[in-house]
Tab-separated table of C-alpha atoms in Angstrom:
chain	number	residue	atom	x	y	z
A	7	MET	CA	0.119	12.315	-31.546
A	8	SER	CA	3.377	10.355	-31.151
A	9	GLY	CA	4.392	12.748	-28.366
A	10	LEU	CA	1.130	12.015	-26.547
A	11	ILE	CA	1.684	8.269	-26.875
A	12	LYS	CA	5.278	8.530	-25.623
A	13	SER	CA	4.151	10.688	-22.706
A	14	SER	CA	1.440	8.182	-21.797
A	15	ILE	CA	3.899	5.265	-21.980
A	16	ALA	CA	6.423	7.143	-19.849
A	17	ARG	CA	3.751	7.786	-17.203
A	18	LYS	CA	2.747	4.112	-17.215
A	19	VAL	CA	6.362	3.019	-16.762
A	20	ALA	CA	6.901	5.554	-13.957
A	21	MET	CA	3.733	4.444	-12.208
A	22	ALA	CA	4.677	0.781	-12.602
A	23	LEU	CA	8.156	1.347	-11.145
A	24	SER	CA	6.807	3.307	-8.191
A	25	GLY	CA	4.183	0.607	-7.666
A	26	LEU	CA	6.848	-2.123	-7.620
A	27	PHE	CA	8.773	-0.106	-5.034
A	28	LEU	CA	5.665	0.159	-2.864
A	29	VAL	CA	5.082	-3.598	-3.179
A	30	PHE	CA	8.482	-4.255	-1.575
A	31	PHE	CA	7.589	-1.889	1.254
A	32	LEU	CA	4.243	-3.632	1.669
A	33	LEU	CA	5.978	-6.993	2.066
A	34	GLN	CA	8.388	-5.581	4.651
A	35	HIS	CA	5.531	-3.925	6.549
A	36	PHE	CA	3.532	-7.142	6.566
A	37	SER	CA	6.522	-9.161	7.797
A	38	ILE	CA	6.821	-6.924	10.861
A	39	ASN	CA	3.069	-6.839	11.525
A	40	LEU	CA	2.865	-10.626	11.306
A	41	THR	CA	5.234	-11.009	14.249
A	42	SER	CA	2.717	-9.184	16.464
A	43	ILE	CA	0.460	-12.246	16.639
A	44	PHE	CA	3.323	-14.588	17.533
A	45	SER	CA	5.703	-12.576	19.708
A	46	LYS	CA	5.147	-9.117	21.154
A	47	ASP	CA	8.835	-8.922	22.081
A	48	THR	CA	9.925	-9.527	18.478
A	49	PHE	CA	7.380	-6.998	17.248
A	50	ASN	CA	8.650	-4.428	19.756
A	51	GLU	CA	12.279	-5.056	18.775
A	52	LEU	CA	11.610	-4.711	15.043
A	53	SER	CA	9.387	-1.654	15.490
A	54	HIS	CA	11.947	-0.016	17.775
A	55	PHE	CA	14.668	-0.614	15.183
A	56	MET	CA	12.541	0.834	12.379
A	57	GLY	CA	11.492	3.768	14.562
A	58	THR	CA	14.974	4.762	15.707
A	59	ASN	CA	17.304	3.796	12.864
A	60	PRO	CA	18.509	7.028	11.177
A	61	LEU	CA	18.694	5.408	7.727
A	62	VAL	CA	15.069	4.312	7.990
A	63	GLN	CA	13.815	7.542	9.508
A	64	PHE	CA	15.656	10.142	7.441
A	65	VAL	CA	16.288	8.354	4.130
A	66	LEU	CA	13.909	5.461	3.517
A	67	GLN	CA	10.853	7.053	5.145
A	68	PRO	CA	10.961	10.266	3.037
A	69	VAL	CA	11.555	8.142	-0.076
A	70	LEU	CA	8.558	6.000	0.839
A	71	ILE	CA	6.294	9.026	1.351
A	72	PHE	CA	7.448	10.455	-1.980
A	73	GLY	CA	6.803	7.080	-3.634
A	74	VAL	CA	3.242	6.942	-2.296
A	75	VAL	CA	2.433	10.492	-3.398
A	76	PHE	CA	4.114	10.034	-6.788
A	77	HIS	CA	2.326	6.760	-7.507
A	78	PHE	CA	-1.147	8.073	-6.752
A	79	VAL	CA	-0.690	11.484	-8.378
A	80	THR	CA	0.713	9.852	-11.519
A	81	GLY	CA	-2.116	7.305	-11.545
A	82	PHE	CA	-4.835	9.937	-11.233
A	83	ALA	CA	-3.164	12.155	-13.838
A	84	LEU	CA	-2.894	9.235	-16.256
A	85	GLU	CA	-6.534	8.300	-15.732
A	86	MET	CA	-7.714	11.870	-16.371
A	87	LYS	CA	-5.466	12.208	-19.420
A	88	ASN	CA	-6.795	8.984	-20.900
A	89	LYS	CA	-10.398	10.078	-20.387
A	90	ASN	CA	-9.795	13.491	-21.929
A	91	ALA	CA	-7.977	11.926	-24.887
A	92	ARG	CA	-11.070	9.997	-25.939
A	93	ALA	CA	-12.339	12.632	-28.326
A	94	VAL	CA	-14.456	10.144	-30.271
A	95	LYS	CA	-17.270	8.548	-28.286
A	96	TYR	CA	-18.506	5.227	-29.543
A	97	ALA	CA	-22.242	4.712	-29.742
A	98	LYS	CA	-21.801	1.193	-28.442
A	99	TYR	CA	-18.921	0.341	-26.182
A	100	ASN	CA	-18.624	-2.811	-24.160
A	101	GLY	CA	-15.810	-2.036	-21.724
A	102	GLY	CA	-15.912	-5.500	-20.245
A	103	ALA	CA	-15.065	-7.003	-23.625
A	104	ASN	CA	-11.822	-5.034	-23.791
A	105	ALA	CA	-10.639	-4.950	-20.186
A	106	SER	CA	-11.491	-6.394	-16.790
A	107	TRP	CA	-13.717	-4.519	-14.365
A	108	MET	CA	-10.752	-3.928	-12.073
A	109	SER	CA	-8.544	-2.487	-14.794
A	110	ARG	CA	-11.335	-0.034	-15.692
A	111	ASN	CA	-11.855	1.038	-12.093
A	112	MET	CA	-8.348	1.287	-10.680
A	113	ILE	CA	-8.946	4.915	-9.776
A	114	TYR	CA	-11.756	3.969	-7.370
A	115	SER	CA	-9.793	1.282	-5.571
A	116	GLY	CA	-6.927	3.761	-5.479
A	117	LEU	CA	-9.113	6.356	-3.774
A	118	VAL	CA	-10.158	3.856	-1.103
A	119	ILE	CA	-6.523	2.892	-0.521
A	120	LEU	CA	-5.569	6.569	-0.345
A	121	ALA	CA	-8.243	7.115	2.324
A	122	PHE	CA	-6.869	4.121	4.219
A	123	LEU	CA	-3.328	5.503	4.012
A	124	GLY	CA	-4.629	8.774	5.430
A	125	LEU	CA	-6.091	6.893	8.400
A	126	HIS	CA	-2.926	4.821	8.737
A	127	PHE	CA	-0.782	7.953	8.854
A	128	TYR	CA	-3.169	9.475	11.396
A	129	ASP	CA	-3.067	6.305	13.511
A	130	PHE	CA	0.640	5.570	13.488
A	131	TRP	CA	2.887	8.056	11.721
A	132	VAL	CA	1.505	11.302	13.192
A	133	PRO	CA	1.512	10.033	16.824
A	134	GLU	CA	5.076	8.792	16.292
A	135	ILE	CA	6.221	12.187	15.026
A	136	VAL	CA	4.468	13.944	17.937
A	137	HIS	CA	5.961	11.493	20.438
A	138	LYS	CA	9.502	12.032	19.171
A	139	TYR	CA	9.704	15.592	17.936
A	140	VAL	CA	6.922	17.514	19.704
A	141	GLU	CA	6.642	15.965	23.140
A	142	PHE	CA	10.276	14.742	23.146
A	143	ALA	CA	9.078	11.818	25.251
A	144	PRO	CA	11.687	9.326	26.498
A	145	GLU	CA	11.977	6.322	24.222
A	146	ASP	CA	10.337	3.141	25.498
A	147	PRO	CA	11.290	0.160	23.290
A	148	THR	CA	8.354	-1.867	24.664
A	149	ARG	CA	5.581	0.605	23.818
A	150	TYR	CA	4.884	-0.436	20.220
A	151	TYR	CA	2.857	-3.574	20.829
A	152	GLY	CA	0.499	-1.865	23.260
A	153	GLU	CA	-0.014	1.024	20.849
A	154	LEU	CA	-0.816	-1.427	18.060
A	155	LEU	CA	-3.398	-3.252	20.187
A	156	HIS	CA	-5.058	0.035	21.083
A	157	LYS	CA	-5.595	0.878	17.414
A	158	PHE	CA	-7.500	-2.348	16.804
A	159	GLU	CA	-9.829	-2.120	19.808
A	160	SER	CA	-12.520	-0.333	17.798
A	161	PRO	CA	-14.662	-2.635	15.608
A	162	VAL	CA	-15.373	0.285	13.265
A	163	ARG	CA	-11.716	1.029	12.704
A	164	THR	CA	-10.858	-2.650	12.363
A	165	GLY	CA	-13.695	-3.062	9.859
A	166	PHE	CA	-12.423	-0.162	7.778
A	167	TYR	CA	-8.950	-1.685	7.769
A	168	VAL	CA	-10.376	-4.994	6.552
A	169	ILE	CA	-12.387	-3.335	3.767
A	170	SER	CA	-9.363	-1.286	2.727
A	171	PHE	CA	-7.215	-4.387	2.367
A	172	VAL	CA	-9.904	-6.033	0.247
A	173	PHE	CA	-9.658	-3.047	-2.108
A	174	LEU	CA	-5.867	-3.273	-1.940
A	175	ALA	CA	-6.111	-6.901	-3.086
A	176	LEU	CA	-8.294	-5.853	-6.027
A	177	HIS	CA	-5.900	-3.032	-6.874
A	178	LEU	CA	-2.867	-5.317	-6.733
A	179	TRP	CA	-4.621	-8.067	-8.706
A	180	HIS	CA	-4.504	-5.908	-11.801
A	181	GLY	CA	-1.822	-3.342	-10.952
A	182	PHE	CA	0.990	-5.617	-9.781
A	183	ALA	CA	0.575	-8.044	-12.668
A	184	SER	CA	0.345	-5.308	-15.302
A	185	SER	CA	3.391	-3.479	-13.901
A	186	PHE	CA	5.690	-6.184	-15.317
A	187	GLN	CA	4.238	-5.584	-18.763
A	188	SER	CA	4.520	-1.807	-18.365
A	189	VAL	CA	8.259	-1.997	-17.708
A	190	GLY	CA	8.803	-4.306	-20.693
A	191	PHE	CA	9.149	-7.586	-18.826
A	192	ASN	CA	7.962	-9.858	-21.617
A	193	ASN	CA	9.825	-13.140	-21.855
A	194	LYS	CA	9.487	-16.830	-20.988
A	195	TYR	CA	9.109	-15.918	-17.309
A	196	SER	CA	6.160	-13.574	-17.890
A	197	VAL	CA	3.489	-16.180	-17.092
A	198	ALA	CA	5.235	-17.157	-13.856
A	199	ALA	CA	5.648	-13.484	-12.898
A	200	THR	CA	1.940	-12.838	-13.479
A	201	LYS	CA	0.966	-15.847	-11.361
A	202	PHE	CA	3.301	-14.680	-8.592
A	203	ALA	CA	1.841	-11.163	-8.728
A	204	LYS	CA	-1.732	-12.446	-8.451
A	205	ALA	CA	-0.812	-14.797	-5.599
A	206	PHE	CA	0.844	-11.848	-3.845
A	207	ALA	CA	-2.294	-9.757	-4.423
A	208	VAL	CA	-4.332	-12.318	-2.479
A	209	VAL	CA	-1.930	-13.576	0.196
A	210	ILE	CA	-0.457	-10.319	1.517
A	211	PRO	CA	-3.733	-8.348	1.924
A	212	ALA	CA	-5.330	-11.488	3.423
A	213	GLY	CA	-2.419	-11.657	5.851
A	214	PHE	CA	-2.958	-8.047	6.933
A	215	ILE	CA	-6.663	-8.803	7.435
A	216	ILE	CA	-5.889	-11.857	9.556
A	217	VAL	CA	-3.483	-9.862	11.747
A	218	ALA	CA	-6.080	-7.115	12.262
A	219	LEU	CA	-8.836	-9.597	13.155
A	220	VAL	CA	-6.610	-11.612	15.489
A	221	LEU	CA	-5.527	-8.489	17.365
A	222	HIS	CA	-9.126	-7.281	17.557
A	223	PHE	CA	-10.756	-10.479	18.764
A	224	THR	CA	-8.079	-11.913	21.030
A	225	HIS	CA	-7.139	-8.860	23.099
């Protein structure tokens, strides 16, 4: 029994750490996307740097992909393990009295986010790989802004992006805040950290939504 508990705790810590890593990437990704509504030249410069820098392409990008896969696989495995471990079923169980709706349904928001990441990879990462390593097309440092605009022409695709970021906000609302607790961050700064995490969960997804809507409706 103690081994099961330790294993479960270790998975929670691993998932929390991978989630915190992905949060930093999310902030960096948002910072670049935000420039697209203010300056296409700045967006092109930053995107060109990220798309051609060897450290980003051959070190950070593989680490990021591993982090995404690890986080979701660990999360799903932990959810299934927890469900299977409940050998005793209570006749009356009020889940809402013990945990928030979001904490009890993280797997569903995770599935929506995973579907969004699949679309995001299909929209941006796959064409980039084809452009560079299949077609061997000459590099144009001004192409990124136009490619971004093209992706947000479709109202259906833009709508799916918006919905996905709403689910991301819900996922972060519980996941980001609880990650501090999972890694043992429990001191006088815990309340401030939780407030920061919940503010982040609202502001950053809302920012992505605003960028998507601005690009869709103004171009």
